[in-house]
Amino acid sequence: MQGPSFTGESSCRSPEHSEVTAINSGVGFEVFIRYEAWAVHQMWFFTLASGCTFSCVLINSLWFYPDPEWASYKLGIFICLNCSGIHRNLPEISRVKSLRLDFWESNLIEFMKNHGNLWAKAKYEAKVPPYYYIPKSCDCLVLREQWIRAKYERGEFLDTQVCQDPCSAGSREGCLWKLRKGRRQFQKRQFLLSAREGVMKYFTKESKGPKAVISVESLNAMFQVDKIGHIHGLQITYTTDGQTRNLFVYHESGKEIVDWFNAIRAARYHYLRTTFPNVPEAELIPRITRNFVREGYMKKTGPKDAFAQGQVFIGRRDEGYEVRDDLPERVCVKKTKPAITLVTPVREFVFLCENDRKQREWMDALNGVITQL
């Protein structure tokens, strides 16, 4: 048995998937191997021909897989190994097969041929709001899982759905578990987010009014699973009185915590869109929320600040900003540790790292910011 030939097959054929003849075996086994090899070849060909290039449906179109490993034959999409694990937990809407190890019947191949990733993107991502965070491969599991569930299980972005405006989507009220000072235990706290008022508040049981009123202008949120010690851990950062503050929260429901994250993004988007109406959308989106380039501890030495700022502003190299791996003149430290000197037009900031590796990592991160600005 041999599958039909088609133009261009040889251009995407791989030696390890060439037709295999089973030596010293029955005819049935040989037929199976030949047909499975042909099925894989045909899938390789029509995927490349359709322009999918095996781009994982989870990731944006800039990241391509030269060799996919899995596909959902119920949705008609090619997926990466990470996504396949999530799809296996959605048997009602998705069924997964390996492109290399599983046998593909001709009707499934034809189904895949008539669908594909581009078709799925057009259908299931027809109305993704501009503020909604589309996860990348490096993002935590809860973000990736809820993105897949939102698309295929709940159908939140189908063309038939009504897209919420940012002001409405940026308003939310509910309970989150907040880490107490001293990082000993979490306590349930009531949170309220209002894009219209431009604030986020949280309340304790004892306080009549809000414990904190946070301006959306300085509000930021990012998932910090390892740091918080929970798979749904979210870090909320804001500034008040010139100092940077952090709230560490989580929710037992993955959907609930991701909904809170995207509500904060919607409120931020509403603020940016209102405050900077003439700025192009492509420039606003990256400013909605941001992840830290690097986070960790360094010891700070040098002259004391008149006011506790809690932050150092970094500019461009041509503006006088520089990072050095030594100590300034007349600066002495008691313990010999790898040092970093951050030079600014106003003064020099000296930091001490635990070891040489951390010093290199911090210097690479700082130089990356100075170069990209």
mmCIF file of C-alpha atoms in Angstrom, residues 33-241:
data_model
loop_
_atom_site.group_PDB
_atom_site.id
_atom_site.type_symbol
_atom_site.label_atom_id
_atom_site.label_comp_id
_atom_site.label_asym_id
_atom_site.label_seq_id
_atom_site.Cartn_x
_atom_site.Cartn_y
_atom_site.Cartn_z
ATOM 1 C CA ILE A 33 4.325 1.268 8.609
ATOM 2 C CA ARG A 34 4.091 2.428 5.006
ATOM 3 C CA TYR A 35 0.688 4.037 5.536
ATOM 4 C CA GLU A 36 1.703 5.764 8.779
ATOM 5 C CA ALA A 37 4.808 7.187 7.125
ATOM 6 C CA TRP A 38 2.722 8.422 4.207
ATOM 7 C CA ALA A 39 0.196 10.032 6.569
ATOM 8 C CA VAL A 40 2.899 11.948 8.394
ATOM 9 C CA HIS A 41 4.430 13.058 5.094
ATOM 10 C CA GLN A 42 1.077 14.265 3.834
ATOM 11 C CA MET A 43 0.473 16.240 7.032
ATOM 12 C CA TRP A 44 3.907 17.842 6.764
ATOM 13 C CA PHE A 45 3.164 18.858 3.198
ATOM 14 C CA PHE A 46 -0.298 20.353 3.498
ATOM 15 C CA THR A 47 0.647 22.229 6.672
ATOM 16 C CA LEU A 48 3.607 23.882 5.008
ATOM 17 C CA ALA A 49 1.544 24.513 1.889
ATOM 18 C CA SER A 50 -1.227 26.164 3.922
ATOM 19 C CA GLY A 51 1.235 28.628 5.449
ATOM 20 C CA CYS A 52 0.837 27.477 9.051
ATOM 21 C CA THR A 53 4.549 26.729 9.363
ATOM 22 C CA PHE A 54 3.604 24.810 12.486
ATOM 23 C CA SER A 55 3.219 28.016 14.497
ATOM 24 C CA CYS A 56 1.801 27.011 17.839
ATOM 25 C CA VAL A 57 -1.723 28.376 18.319
ATOM 26 C CA LEU A 58 -0.775 29.517 21.826
ATOM 27 C CA ILE A 59 2.076 31.751 20.746
ATOM 28 C CA ASN A 60 2.070 34.799 18.515
ATOM 29 C CA SER A 61 2.924 34.300 14.867
ATOM 30 C CA LEU A 62 6.536 35.357 15.320
ATOM 31 C CA TRP A 63 7.570 32.079 16.914
ATOM 32 C CA PHE A 64 7.540 29.074 14.607
ATOM 33 C CA TYR A 65 8.039 25.390 15.211
ATOM 34 C CA PRO A 66 10.121 23.793 12.454
ATOM 35 C CA ASP A 67 8.886 20.372 13.522
ATOM 36 C CA PRO A 68 5.594 20.014 15.463
ATOM 37 C CA GLU A 69 5.009 17.005 17.629
ATOM 38 C CA TRP A 70 1.263 17.077 18.348
ATOM 39 C CA ALA A 71 -2.078 18.002 16.882
ATOM 40 C CA SER A 72 -5.656 18.244 18.090
ATOM 41 C CA TYR A 73 -7.667 16.228 15.582
ATOM 42 C CA LYS A 74 -10.923 17.486 17.085
ATOM 43 C CA LEU A 75 -10.073 21.172 16.636
ATOM 44 C CA GLY A 76 -7.921 20.734 13.550
ATOM 45 C CA ILE A 77 -4.835 22.515 14.914
ATOM 46 C CA PHE A 78 -1.135 21.745 15.307
ATOM 47 C CA ILE A 79 0.215 22.294 18.814
ATOM 48 C CA CYS A 80 3.488 22.136 20.729
ATOM 49 C CA LEU A 81 4.359 19.686 23.486
ATOM 50 C CA ASN A 82 3.443 22.146 26.272
ATOM 51 C CA CYS A 83 0.022 22.857 24.794
ATOM 52 C CA SER A 84 -0.683 19.168 24.226
ATOM 53 C CA GLY A 85 -0.714 18.559 27.979
ATOM 54 C CA ILE A 86 -3.338 21.261 28.465
ATOM 55 C CA HIS A 87 -5.450 19.969 25.577
ATOM 56 C CA ARG A 88 -5.460 16.474 27.086
ATOM 57 C CA ASN A 89 -7.346 17.919 30.055
ATOM 58 C CA LEU A 90 -10.106 19.186 27.743
ATOM 59 C CA PRO A 91 -11.484 15.914 26.300
ATOM 60 C CA GLU A 92 -14.892 17.431 25.600
ATOM 61 C CA ILE A 93 -13.476 19.878 23.076
ATOM 62 C CA SER A 94 -10.040 18.573 22.107
ATOM 63 C CA ARG A 95 -8.435 15.214 21.345
ATOM 64 C CA VAL A 96 -4.681 14.928 20.853
ATOM 65 C CA LYS A 97 -2.505 12.726 18.658
ATOM 66 C CA SER A 98 1.236 12.566 18.152
ATOM 67 C CA LEU A 99 2.414 13.349 14.644
ATOM 68 C CA ARG A 100 5.261 10.890 15.022
ATOM 69 C CA LEU A 101 3.954 8.044 17.149
ATOM 70 C CA ASP A 102 0.212 7.759 16.470
ATOM 71 C CA PHE A 103 -1.540 6.381 13.412
ATOM 72 C CA TRP A 104 -3.520 8.933 11.417
ATOM 73 C CA GLU A 105 -6.584 7.715 9.524
ATOM 74 C CA SER A 106 -7.292 9.271 6.165
ATOM 75 C CA ASN A 107 -10.476 11.017 7.382
ATOM 76 C CA LEU A 108 -8.522 12.742 10.181
ATOM 77 C CA ILE A 109 -5.867 13.852 7.726
ATOM 78 C CA GLU A 110 -8.568 15.290 5.504
ATOM 79 C CA PHE A 111 -10.110 17.099 8.497
ATOM 80 C CA MET A 112 -6.747 18.626 9.415
ATOM 81 C CA LYS A 113 -6.245 19.553 5.791
ATOM 82 C CA ASN A 114 -9.490 21.538 5.728
ATOM 83 C CA HIS A 115 -8.780 23.380 8.994
ATOM 84 C CA GLY A 116 -5.370 24.246 10.468
ATOM 85 C CA ASN A 117 -3.963 26.956 12.690
ATOM 86 C CA LEU A 118 -4.800 29.927 10.505
ATOM 87 C CA TRP A 119 -8.425 28.796 10.295
ATOM 88 C CA ALA A 120 -8.553 28.316 14.081
ATOM 89 C CA LYS A 121 -7.044 31.731 14.736
ATOM 90 C CA ALA A 122 -9.584 33.437 12.486
ATOM 91 C CA LYS A 123 -12.470 31.660 14.240
ATOM 92 C CA TYR A 124 -11.458 31.503 17.899
ATOM 93 C CA GLU A 125 -9.560 34.818 18.097
ATOM 94 C CA ALA A 126 -11.974 36.938 16.090
ATOM 95 C CA LYS A 127 -12.645 39.379 18.943
ATOM 96 C CA VAL A 128 -9.703 39.389 21.344
ATOM 97 C CA PRO A 129 -9.779 42.744 23.213
ATOM 98 C CA PRO A 130 -6.629 44.849 22.814
ATOM 99 C CA TYR A 131 -6.006 44.781 26.572
ATOM 100 C CA TYR A 132 -6.298 40.975 26.880
ATOM 101 C CA TYR A 133 -2.927 39.366 27.558
ATOM 102 C CA ILE A 134 -1.958 36.704 25.009
ATOM 103 C CA PRO A 135 0.591 34.456 26.735
ATOM 104 C CA LYS A 136 3.978 33.431 25.420
ATOM 105 C CA SER A 137 5.709 30.082 25.746
ATOM 106 C CA CYS A 138 7.710 31.285 28.763
ATOM 107 C CA ASP A 139 4.623 32.364 30.734
ATOM 108 C CA CYS A 140 3.304 30.413 33.701
ATOM 109 C CA LEU A 141 0.897 27.504 33.308
ATOM 110 C CA VAL A 142 -2.220 29.304 34.564
ATOM 111 C CA LEU A 143 -1.901 31.997 31.884
ATOM 112 C CA ARG A 144 -1.410 29.459 29.096
ATOM 113 C CA GLU A 145 -4.163 27.160 30.312
ATOM 114 C CA GLN A 146 -6.763 29.904 30.758
ATOM 115 C CA TRP A 147 -5.959 31.345 27.322
ATOM 116 C CA ILE A 148 -6.628 27.942 25.742
ATOM 117 C CA ARG A 149 -9.780 27.432 27.807
ATOM 118 C CA ALA A 150 -11.026 30.942 27.016
ATOM 119 C CA LYS A 151 -10.659 30.289 23.295
ATOM 120 C CA TYR A 152 -11.843 26.726 22.835
ATOM 121 C CA GLU A 153 -13.844 25.835 25.939
ATOM 122 C CA ARG A 154 -15.663 29.093 26.686
ATOM 123 C CA GLY A 155 -15.526 30.630 23.197
ATOM 124 C CA GLU A 156 -14.912 34.091 24.647
ATOM 125 C CA PHE A 157 -13.475 35.570 21.459
ATOM 126 C CA LEU A 158 -15.807 34.168 18.814
ATOM 127 C CA ASP A 159 -17.208 36.566 16.261
ATOM 128 C CA THR A 160 -20.672 36.209 17.838
ATOM 129 C CA GLN A 161 -19.470 37.542 21.217
ATOM 130 C CA VAL A 162 -19.952 41.157 22.308
ATOM 131 C CA CYS A 163 -16.603 42.698 23.218
ATOM 132 C CA GLN A 164 -16.653 44.612 26.527
ATOM 133 C CA ASP A 165 -15.389 48.179 26.499
ATOM 134 C CA PRO A 166 -12.235 48.734 28.613
ATOM 135 C CA CYS A 167 -14.062 50.814 31.216
ATOM 136 C CA SER A 168 -16.557 48.023 31.926
ATOM 137 C CA ALA A 169 -13.968 45.254 31.701
ATOM 138 C CA GLY A 170 -11.720 47.225 34.063
ATOM 139 C CA SER A 171 -14.265 47.174 36.883
ATOM 140 C CA ARG A 172 -14.248 44.201 39.224
ATOM 141 C CA GLU A 173 -14.988 43.306 42.835
ATOM 142 C CA GLY A 174 -14.187 40.171 44.798
ATOM 143 C CA CYS A 175 -11.940 38.442 47.315
ATOM 144 C CA LEU A 176 -8.296 37.513 46.931
ATOM 145 C CA TRP A 177 -5.875 35.901 49.348
ATOM 146 C CA LYS A 178 -3.274 38.527 50.286
ATOM 147 C CA LEU A 179 0.093 37.833 51.895
ATOM 148 C CA ARG A 180 0.510 39.611 55.212
ATOM 149 C CA LYS A 181 3.524 41.676 56.160
ATOM 150 C CA GLY A 182 6.348 39.449 57.287
ATOM 151 C CA ARG A 183 5.374 36.870 54.613
ATOM 152 C CA ARG A 184 3.945 34.448 57.168
ATOM 153 C CA GLN A 185 0.407 33.739 56.021
ATOM 154 C CA PHE A 186 -2.305 34.762 53.566
ATOM 155 C CA GLN A 187 -5.543 36.409 54.596
ATOM 156 C CA LYS A 188 -8.718 36.860 52.606
ATOM 157 C CA ARG A 189 -9.240 40.475 51.571
ATOM 158 C CA GLN A 190 -11.909 42.309 49.588
ATOM 159 C CA PHE A 191 -10.629 44.057 46.460
ATOM 160 C CA LEU A 192 -12.384 46.611 44.299
ATOM 161 C CA LEU A 193 -11.160 47.845 40.912
ATOM 162 C CA SER A 194 -12.781 50.781 39.117
ATOM 163 C CA ALA A 195 -11.489 51.913 35.739
ATOM 164 C CA ARG A 196 -13.976 54.793 35.788
ATOM 165 C CA GLU A 197 -12.589 56.147 39.075
ATOM 166 C CA GLY A 198 -9.046 55.153 38.118
ATOM 167 C CA VAL A 199 -8.363 53.355 41.418
ATOM 168 C CA MET A 200 -7.975 49.950 42.989
ATOM 169 C CA LYS A 201 -8.864 49.479 46.674
ATOM 170 C CA TYR A 202 -8.628 46.678 49.174
ATOM 171 C CA PHE A 203 -10.260 46.311 52.572
ATOM 172 C CA THR A 204 -9.551 44.476 55.806
ATOM 173 C CA LYS A 205 -12.218 43.123 58.097
ATOM 174 C CA GLU A 206 -11.254 45.580 60.810
ATOM 175 C CA SER A 207 -11.103 48.755 58.723
ATOM 176 C CA LYS A 208 -14.269 50.640 57.845
ATOM 177 C CA GLY A 209 -12.677 52.364 54.885
ATOM 178 C CA PRO A 210 -10.189 50.979 52.360
ATOM 179 C CA LYS A 211 -6.815 49.894 53.677
ATOM 180 C CA ALA A 212 -5.184 51.264 50.514
ATOM 181 C CA VAL A 213 -6.320 53.302 47.520
ATOM 182 C CA ILE A 214 -4.082 52.603 44.526
ATOM 183 C CA SER A 215 -4.020 54.818 41.458
ATOM 184 C CA VAL A 216 -4.350 52.986 38.152
ATOM 185 C CA GLU A 217 -1.698 55.357 36.815
ATOM 186 C CA SER A 218 1.087 53.496 38.685
ATOM 187 C CA LEU A 219 -0.631 50.104 38.879
ATOM 188 C CA ASN A 220 1.158 47.041 37.517
ATOM 189 C CA ALA A 221 0.503 43.310 37.774
ATOM 190 C CA MET A 222 2.565 40.241 36.895
ATOM 191 C CA PHE A 223 2.442 36.565 37.740
ATOM 192 C CA GLN A 224 5.162 35.463 40.185
ATOM 193 C CA VAL A 225 4.495 31.791 40.839
ATOM 194 C CA ASP A 226 7.819 30.829 42.431
ATOM 195 C CA LYS A 227 8.210 34.024 44.412
ATOM 196 C CA ILE A 228 4.741 33.846 45.982
ATOM 197 C CA GLY A 229 4.764 30.064 46.331
ATOM 198 C CA HIS A 230 1.423 29.433 44.631
ATOM 199 C CA ILE A 231 0.629 28.373 41.054
ATOM 200 C CA HIS A 232 -1.819 31.303 40.796
ATOM 201 C CA GLY A 233 0.424 33.867 42.506
ATOM 202 C CA LEU A 234 0.011 37.454 41.265
ATOM 203 C CA GLN A 235 2.217 40.392 42.265
ATOM 204 C CA ILE A 236 0.541 43.811 42.213
ATOM 205 C CA THR A 237 2.969 46.750 42.215
ATOM 206 C CA TYR A 238 2.241 50.451 42.676
ATOM 207 C CA THR A 239 3.886 53.635 43.923
ATOM 208 C CA THR A 240 2.746 55.821 46.810
ATOM 209 C CA ASP A 241 4.526 58.776 48.393
#
